[in-house]
Amino acid sequence: MDVAERIALVTREPTEEVITLDELKALFETKARPRHYIGLEISGILHLGSLVLTGFKINDFIKAGIDCTVFLADWHTYINDKLGGDWDKIRQVSQYYAEAFRLFCPGVNIVMGSDLYKKTPDYWENFVRFSKHMTLARTMRSLTIMGRSEKDALDLGQLLYPPMQSVDIRALDLDIVHSGMDQRKIHMLVREVFPKMGWKAPVLVHHHLLPGLSEPVKMGLDEDAEEDARISSKMSKSKPASGILVHDDEKAIREKIAKAFCPVGVAEGNPVLELVRYVVFHEFSSFTIERPAKYGGSTTYASYAEVERDYVAKKIHPMDLKGATATYVNRIIEPVQRHFRGKEPRL
């Protein structure tokens, strides 16, 4: 595989940005197997965004010959009060995450935060040194990475989260740092501070945040209105009715998508169209909407752009779009659902 093919895999959707493409090209030209990571809180049941969309991007990296790691951030989970701060639950759910990502992303490495800190004797020294480059105001503005804002009642431990996430990157000796767009702020800080400390600044790859199935909302998590909507509306395990869980069977998937926000002829902010664009067309080269002849007959589309064009032109009814989308999403989730049937974690 040549450099152009590897770059094409890294930049294909759901990737939204690479910082920078020139650095990525130079990395591929000089290093056979660059080191990648994505860090995840262990915060509950996996869903279409947290396992499937994320896993699609990890698989793109693996196909591009990149050494990929999923970092299970158990201490960050505890700091952010996820799973009630219960370490027994954190350990149990960590095993579930590890099993799920090994299933969905064959060849991926799994690293636990606790293990990394034990094996990195200079971690806390580097943590303090890095923290000296952060103002309290910059730290507060970074809280969106943990789904919080300056308005929340915070404990001191939660302010440790942003510099810890940054120093994780140093401890893992990474070439490529990958996340959803909601982690962009802390990664840009890494790009700013690491060179001042004589540390290697990684290439950044940020993927699209898959929204929940409800109408988009703004919760005031970011001062930028567009970013606020993106973070506030993302699919979340805390809103199970608006998210498709990897344990949902076909009936549940169809029922959830049938109730999804999907305004007639409107593409912007339409979560069903987002499923078609970022989930269906990542794995399938075509998308067929099956309809009786009296309603126009079945139509097969070779690209998302064609689907959006016809939907905006009102040539596709929302219920027909939803039914077809549910069929394809179920095909993707079914192997995971089958694997975990009878052993779903109890939270």
C-alpha positions as a printed Julia matrix, in Angstrom:
347×3 Matrix{Float64}:
   0.0     0.0    0.0
   1.47    3.36  -0.98
   1.37    6.58   1.06
  -1.6     8.0   -0.85
  -3.69    4.88  -0.15
  -2.8     5.01   3.55
  -3.74    8.68   3.75
  -7.04    7.94   1.99
  -7.91    5.4    4.68
  -7.07    7.79   7.51
  -9.01   10.69   5.98
 -12.14    8.86   4.82
 -15.35    9.52   6.69
 -16.09    9.6    9.56
 -12.84   11.6    9.81
 -13.6    15.33   9.95
 -10.1    16.77  10.26
  -6.42   15.86  10.27
  -3.85   18.19  11.84
  -1.88   18.22   9.69
  -2.03   16.34   6.39
   1.56   17.27   5.57
   2.74   15.81   8.87
   0.7    12.66   8.29
   2.29   12.25   4.87
   5.77   12.75   6.32
   4.99   10.23   9.07
   4.02    7.55   6.56
   7.14    8.29   4.52
   9.45    7.86   7.5
   7.81    5.29   9.79
   6.51    1.88   8.75
   4.06    1.44  11.65
   3.13    4.7   13.37
   1.69    4.44  16.87
  -1.96    5.45  17.3
  -4.35    5.68  20.21
  -7.87    6.62  21.15
  -8.68    7.09  24.83
 -12.11    6.11  26.18
 -13.86    6.56  29.49
 -15.41    3.33  30.73
 -18.81    4.86  31.18
 -21.47    2.29  30.44
 -23.1     0.26  27.67
 -21.52    0.65  24.24
 -23.6     2.09  21.43
 -23.47    2.81  17.72
 -21.25    5.84  18.21
 -18.88    4.59  20.9
 -18.12    1.15  19.44
 -19.28    1.04  15.82
 -18.41    4.48  14.42
 -15.23    4.62  16.52
 -14.41    1.05  15.55
 -14.88    1.81  11.85
 -12.2     4.5   12.12
  -9.86    2.25  14.1
 -10.25   -0.42  11.43
  -9.33    2.16   8.78
  -6.13    2.84  10.72
  -5.36   -0.87  11.04
  -5.85   -1.34   7.28
  -3.42    1.54   6.76
  -0.71   -0.38   8.63
  -0.91    1.65  11.84
  -0.29    0.16  15.29
  -3.61    0.92  17.01
  -4.38    1.14  20.72
  -7.61    1.61  22.63
  -6.71    3.21  25.95
  -9.28    2.36  28.62
  -9.08    5.34  30.93
 -10.14    3.84  34.25
  -8.78    6.66  36.4
 -10.44    9.26  34.18
 -13.68    7.29  34.59
 -13.33    7.5   38.36
 -12.43   11.2   38.31
 -15.48   11.99  36.15
 -17.84   10.12  38.53
 -18.84    7.59  35.89
 -20.26    4.25  37.06
 -20.71    5.94  40.44
 -16.96    5.9   41.0
 -17.32    2.21  41.91
 -13.98    0.52  41.15
 -15.51   -2.97  41.03
 -17.89   -1.8   38.3
 -15.11    0.08  36.51
 -13.0    -3.09  36.36
 -15.96   -5.23  35.26
 -17.01   -2.86  32.48
 -13.36   -2.46  31.4
 -13.27   -6.17  30.6
 -16.47   -5.77  28.55
 -14.99   -2.83  26.61
 -11.8    -4.76  25.94
 -13.75   -7.77  24.66
 -15.98   -5.61  22.47
 -13.13   -3.73  20.8
 -11.1    -6.9   20.24
 -14.19   -8.38  18.57
 -14.98   -5.36  16.41
 -11.39   -4.28  15.67
  -9.26   -7.42  15.26
  -5.6    -6.63  15.9
  -6.16   -3.63  18.19
  -4.1    -3.28  21.38
  -5.87   -2.66  24.7
  -4.09   -0.65  27.41
  -5.55    0.1   30.85
  -4.81    3.45  32.44
  -3.84    1.85  35.76
  -1.31   -0.39  34.01
   0.21    2.52  32.09
   0.74    4.57  35.25
   2.39    1.67  37.07
   4.79    1.12  34.15
   5.68    4.8   33.65
   7.91    5.94  36.54
   8.14    9.55  35.32
   4.4     9.92  34.64
   3.59   12.1   37.66
   6.73   14.17  37.22
   5.66   14.87  33.64
   2.11   15.54  34.83
   3.33   18.32  37.13
   5.63   19.76  34.47
   2.86   19.79  31.88
   0.4    21.34  34.36
   2.73   24.3   34.81
   1.92   25.22  31.2
  -1.86   25.31  31.84
  -3.72   28.23  33.34
  -6.77   27.58  35.47
  -8.88   29.4   32.85
  -7.58   27.13  30.06
  -8.27   24.09  32.22
 -11.84   25.21  32.83
 -12.42   25.78  29.11
 -11.2    22.22  28.46
 -13.89   20.63  30.61
 -16.06   19.9   27.57
 -13.79   16.89  26.94
 -15.46   15.24  29.94
 -18.98   16.44  29.11
 -18.9    19.19  31.69
 -18.81   22.97  31.75
 -17.62   25.75  34.03
 -21.19   25.98  35.36
 -21.0    22.52  36.97
 -20.18   21.95  40.62
 -16.69   20.47  40.33
 -14.28   18.89  42.75
 -10.56   19.52  42.57
  -9.9    16.03  41.21
 -11.88   16.79  38.07
  -9.47   19.59  37.19
  -6.72   16.95  36.98
  -8.48   15.29  34.05
  -7.25   17.55  31.19
  -3.53   17.43  32.08
  -3.75   13.69  32.76
  -5.24   13.08  29.32
  -2.41   15.12  27.82
   0.36   13.28  29.65
  -1.18    9.92  28.7
  -0.21   10.82  25.14
   3.4    11.38  26.17
   3.52    8.17  28.22
   2.27    6.08  25.29
   4.81    7.65  22.88
   2.22    8.29  20.19
   2.53    9.43  16.6
  -1.22    9.76  15.92
  -3.81   10.85  18.47
  -7.39   10.03  17.5
 -10.74   10.95  19.03
 -14.15   12.38  18.33
 -14.41   16.1   17.68
 -15.39   16.65  21.33
 -11.76   16.04  22.4
 -10.29   18.63  20.04
  -9.6    21.29  22.69
  -7.25   19.17  24.76
  -5.45   17.85  21.69
  -4.8    21.37  20.43
  -3.34   22.16  23.85
  -1.05   19.13  23.46
   0.09   20.43  20.07
   0.84   23.79  21.67
   2.61   22.64  24.84
   4.53   19.5   23.84
   7.07   21.34  21.62
   7.75   23.79  24.48
   8.71   20.79  26.62
  10.84   19.17  23.93
   8.24   16.44  23.41
   7.02   15.08  20.07
   3.77   16.7   18.92
   1.45   14.04  17.46
  -0.67   14.2   14.34
  -4.32   14.68  15.29
  -7.26   12.84  13.7
 -10.77   13.77  14.81
 -13.86   11.9   13.69
 -17.49   12.96  13.4
 -19.7    12.72  16.48
 -22.71   10.57  15.7
 -25.83   12.29  17.04
 -28.6    10.69  19.06
 -31.92   10.01  17.38
 -33.72   12.94  19.04
 -34.03   16.48  17.77
 -30.69   18.35  18.18
 -30.29   20.3   21.43
 -27.93   22.87  22.94
 -26.96   22.39  26.58
 -24.45   25.22  26.97
 -21.41   22.93  27.1
 -19.38   25.18  24.82
 -19.3    28.9   24.08
 -19.39   28.17  20.34
 -23.01   27.47  19.32
 -22.14   24.95  16.61
 -19.73   23.07  18.87
 -22.28   23.16  21.69
 -24.93   21.55  19.47
 -22.46   18.91  18.29
 -21.42   17.89  21.82
 -24.87   18.25  23.39
 -26.61   16.14  20.76
 -24.15   13.27  20.42
 -25.37    9.72  20.96
 -25.01    8.81  24.61
 -25.56    5.76  26.76
 -27.17    8.11  29.32
 -30.05    8.6   26.84
 -30.81    4.99  25.82
 -34.07    5.84  24.03
 -32.24    8.09  21.57
 -29.24    5.82  21.12
 -28.82    2.48  19.42
 -27.02    0.11  21.79
 -24.84   -2.71  20.47
 -27.09   -5.12  22.41
 -30.28   -4.01  20.66
 -31.96   -6.67  18.54
 -33.6    -5.93  15.21
 -36.97   -5.17  16.81
 -35.46   -2.6   19.17
 -33.43   -1.02  16.37
 -36.49   -0.66  14.15
 -38.58    0.79  16.98
 -35.93    3.35  17.91
 -35.25    4.47  14.35
 -39.0     4.62  13.63
 -39.32    7.21  16.42
 -36.25    9.19  15.35
 -36.33   12.89  14.5
 -36.51   13.0   10.69
 -38.22   16.11   9.3
 -39.61   15.81   5.78
 -37.21   17.14   3.15
 -34.68   18.41   5.7
 -31.1    17.11   5.71
 -29.47   19.41   8.26
 -29.6    18.01  11.78
 -31.31   14.85  10.57
 -29.96   11.9   12.59
 -31.36    9.23  10.25
 -29.5    10.69   7.3
 -26.39   10.8    9.47
 -26.72    7.07  10.06
 -26.9     6.54   6.31
 -23.88    8.74   5.64
 -21.5     7.75   8.42
 -22.56    4.19   9.27
 -24.24    2.58   6.26
 -21.99    3.97   3.51
 -18.84    3.25   5.51
 -19.56   -0.46   5.23
 -21.79   -0.79   2.16
 -21.24    0.46  -1.38
 -24.96    0.88  -2.03
 -28.17    1.59  -0.12
 -31.53    0.22  -1.24
 -34.88    1.61  -0.2
 -37.54   -1.0   -0.82
 -41.05    0.28  -1.65
 -44.13   -1.09  -3.4
 -44.46   -0.05  -7.05
 -47.4     2.24  -6.23
 -45.06    4.32  -4.04
 -42.3     4.57  -6.63
 -40.78    1.12  -6.38
 -37.44    0.16  -4.86
 -34.45    2.42  -5.48
 -30.76    1.7   -5.02
 -28.33    4.52  -4.31
 -24.57    4.36  -4.94
 -23.65    7.3   -2.7
 -24.9     9.26   0.27
 -25.11   12.41  -1.86
 -27.75   10.72  -4.02
 -29.8     9.76  -0.95
 -29.67   13.28   0.46
 -30.59   14.8   -2.91
 -33.73   12.69  -3.23
 -34.68   13.15   0.43
 -34.46   16.94   0.19
 -36.47   16.77  -3.05
 -39.09   14.8   -1.07
 -38.72   11.77  -3.31
 -38.06    9.63  -0.22
 -40.62    9.47   2.58
 -39.15    9.54   6.13
 -40.68    6.17   7.03
 -39.17    4.53   3.95
 -35.79    6.04   4.82
 -36.1     4.86   8.42
 -37.08    1.31   7.44
 -34.14    0.91   5.06
 -31.71    2.46   7.53
 -32.83    0.06  10.26
 -32.18   -2.9    7.95
 -28.58   -1.89   7.26
 -27.8    -0.82  10.85
 -29.06   -4.18  12.1
 -26.76   -6.0    9.68
 -23.79   -4.15  11.22
 -24.8    -4.56  14.86
 -26.15   -8.11  14.72
 -22.75   -9.9   15.03
 -21.92   -7.87  18.15
 -25.39   -8.36  19.61
 -25.15  -12.1   18.95
 -21.68  -12.32  20.55
 -22.82  -10.69  23.79
 -26.29  -12.27  23.98
 -26.86  -13.5   27.51
 -23.77  -11.77  28.93
 -24.61   -8.08  28.7
 -23.08   -6.14  31.62
 -25.49   -5.23  34.39
 -24.96   -1.66  35.48
